[in-house]
Structure formats: structure tokens, C-alpha cells
Short mmCIF file of C-alpha atoms in Angstrom, two decimals:
data_model
loop_
_atom_site.label_atom_id
_atom_site.label_comp_id
_atom_site.label_asym_id
_atom_site.label_seq_id
_atom_site.Cartn_x
_atom_site.Cartn_y
_atom_site.Cartn_z
CA UNK A 1 0.08 -0.05 -0.12
CA UNK A 2 1.15 3.86 -0.72
CA UNK A 3 -0.56 5.97 1.19
CA UNK A 4 -2.28 8.87 -0.11
CA UNK A 5 0.14 11.77 1.32
CA UNK A 6 3.19 9.92 0.34
CA UNK A 7 1.33 9.34 -3.14
CA UNK A 8 1.10 12.85 -3.58
CA UNK A 9 4.97 13.66 -2.46
CA UNK A 10 6.02 11.61 -4.58
CA UNK A 11 3.73 13.06 -7.79
CA UNK A 12 4.51 17.01 -6.74
CA UNK A 13 7.90 16.83 -5.40
CA UNK A 14 10.89 17.75 -7.66
CA UNK A 15 12.59 15.10 -9.18
CA UNK A 16 16.01 15.59 -7.99
CA UNK A 17 14.80 16.11 -4.11
CA UNK A 18 15.71 13.33 -2.07
CA UNK A 19 12.85 11.37 -0.29
CA UNK A 20 13.12 8.26 2.70
CA UNK A 21 10.13 6.30 2.57
CA UNK A 22 9.58 3.22 4.89
CA UNK A 23 8.46 -0.23 3.68
CA UNK A 24 7.07 -1.69 7.03
CA UNK A 25 5.22 -5.49 7.44
CA UNK A 26 1.62 -5.47 7.77
CA UNK A 27 0.36 -8.74 9.48
CA UNK A 28 -3.10 -9.37 8.31
CA UNK A 29 -2.88 -13.32 8.51
CA UNK A 30 -5.53 -15.49 10.29
CA UNK A 31 -2.55 -17.40 12.07
CA UNK A 32 -2.14 -14.66 14.96
CA UNK A 33 -3.21 -16.73 17.72
CA UNK A 34 -1.72 -19.60 16.91
CA UNK A 35 1.46 -21.16 18.68
CA UNK A 36 3.90 -20.60 16.00
CA UNK A 37 2.45 -17.12 14.64
CA UNK A 38 5.79 -15.31 15.67
CA UNK A 39 7.77 -17.80 13.06
CA UNK A 40 5.47 -17.59 11.09
CA UNK A 41 5.29 -13.33 11.13
CA UNK A 42 9.29 -13.80 10.93
CA UNK A 43 9.28 -15.97 7.85
CA UNK A 44 6.35 -13.64 6.13
CA UNK A 45 8.48 -10.74 6.83
CA UNK A 46 12.08 -12.06 5.80
CA UNK A 47 10.77 -13.21 2.42
CA UNK A 48 8.95 -9.88 1.66
CA UNK A 49 12.05 -8.09 2.86
CA UNK A 50 13.92 -10.00 0.19
CA UNK A 51 11.62 -9.61 -2.10
CA UNK A 52 11.96 -5.62 -1.45
CA UNK A 53 15.41 -5.56 -1.50
CA UNK A 54 15.65 -7.40 -5.14
CA UNK A 55 12.97 -4.70 -6.46
CA UNK A 56 15.43 -1.98 -4.89
CA UNK A 57 18.48 -3.50 -6.40
CA UNK A 58 16.73 -3.37 -9.81
CA UNK A 59 16.58 0.64 -9.51
CA UNK A 60 19.70 0.80 -7.67
CA UNK A 61 21.25 2.46 -10.53
CA UNK A 62 18.51 4.96 -10.66
CA UNK A 63 19.64 6.00 -7.20
CA UNK A 64 17.26 3.66 -4.55
CA UNK A 65 18.91 1.67 -1.98
CA UNK A 66 18.19 0.40 1.30
CA UNK A 67 19.07 3.28 3.89
CA UNK A 68 18.61 0.49 7.20
CA UNK A 69 16.70 -2.07 8.65
CA UNK A 70 14.47 -1.02 11.89
CA UNK A 71 15.53 -3.02 14.91
CA UNK A 72 12.32 -3.00 16.90
CA UNK A 73 10.04 -3.71 14.26
CA UNK A 74 9.78 -5.33 10.78
CA UNK A 75 10.92 -2.15 8.87
CA UNK A 76 12.95 -0.87 6.30
CA UNK A 77 14.26 2.58 5.18
CA UNK A 78 14.78 2.76 1.56
CA UNK A 79 16.30 6.23 -0.09
CA UNK A 80 16.59 7.83 -3.43
CA UNK A 81 15.46 10.80 -5.15
CA UNK A 82 11.80 11.31 -6.19
CA UNK A 83 12.31 10.44 -9.83
CA UNK A 84 13.50 7.00 -9.02
CA UNK A 85 10.35 6.59 -6.39
CA UNK A 86 8.17 7.46 -9.84
CA UNK A 87 9.72 4.95 -11.97
CA UNK A 88 9.77 2.39 -8.78
CA UNK A 89 5.91 2.52 -7.86
CA UNK A 90 5.18 2.22 -11.68
CA UNK A 91 7.42 -0.56 -12.69
CA UNK A 92 6.83 -2.45 -8.65
CA UNK A 93 2.83 -2.25 -8.96
CA UNK A 94 1.83 -5.39 -7.40
CA UNK A 95 4.47 -5.16 -4.76
CA UNK A 96 3.77 -1.14 -4.00
CA UNK A 97 0.22 -2.29 -3.60
CA UNK A 98 0.08 -5.14 -2.03
CA UNK A 99 -1.75 -5.51 1.56
CA UNK A 100 1.34 -7.17 2.76
CA UNK A 101 3.64 -4.25 3.00
CA UNK A 102 2.68 -0.23 3.86
CA UNK A 103 5.01 2.12 2.13
CA UNK A 104 5.08 5.55 3.82
CA UNK A 105 7.07 8.95 3.80
CA UNK A 106 9.88 8.57 6.68
CA UNK A 107 10.38 11.38 9.32
CA UNK A 108 12.87 10.03 12.07
CA UNK A 109 11.20 9.79 15.92
CA UNK A 110 11.64 12.78 18.31
CA UNK A 111 14.04 9.91 20.11
CA UNK A 112 16.11 9.41 17.05
CA UNK A 113 20.19 9.72 18.51
CA UNK A 114 19.09 9.98 22.16
CA UNK A 115 20.82 7.74 24.57
CA UNK A 116 18.56 4.15 25.66
CA UNK A 117 16.71 4.02 22.34
CA UNK A 118 17.56 1.31 19.78
CA UNK A 119 16.63 3.33 16.77
#
């Protein structure tokens, strides 16, 4: 999924502007209450993460790259110029429009860089 605010940013911003988007795993599986739900969720994120990294790798020549993987939740931050994001969204419609991943504009939390905060 690509939220409306992020879609508008990608459509209207200048092509050379550098933008960070987060790709967050959305767990909509019906196995949430089962004993092995955590392992299944971890495996689903690992598979999705590999798919996202491969898709970003396809657009590495345009300037897209994985900036970092967050440690506290299944999410990664991807950075690149707006022009590259436009091509990525156009080329990877199945991934960007899929229900298991949410792409949105990444803004660093207020606690970024403070001691005692992991991210």
C-alpha cells in the first residue's frame, strides 16, 4: 500500500529531491493466535524483505537504496530521488499495491539519537 499523502509527495515533488520512505510489514494473517504465529510472521517478513531488497536493487542505477533496517519492528527505510521513486512505483505496482507492505514517507522519531533508544 502507498498512503495518499506519500503518493501526493511523489507526484508533486521536484524530481531530484531525496526522499526516504519506510516499507513496513503489515501482518494480516489469520494465524495471529496460534502458537507458531511469531515464527510464521518472521518468515513472512524475511520473504517480503528479500523481495523488497531485490526490487530496490533493480532500481539501484536510478539512485534507490536500502538505508537501514529497523531493529525493533519489521520495517526498513529506503532512500532515493523522487524521480527514481516514480519509476519504482510504476514498475513495481504489485509490490507497492500489495496488502502485506505499507510504504510511507519516513520521518525520524523525536527520540532518534538519544541514549537508551535503539533506533
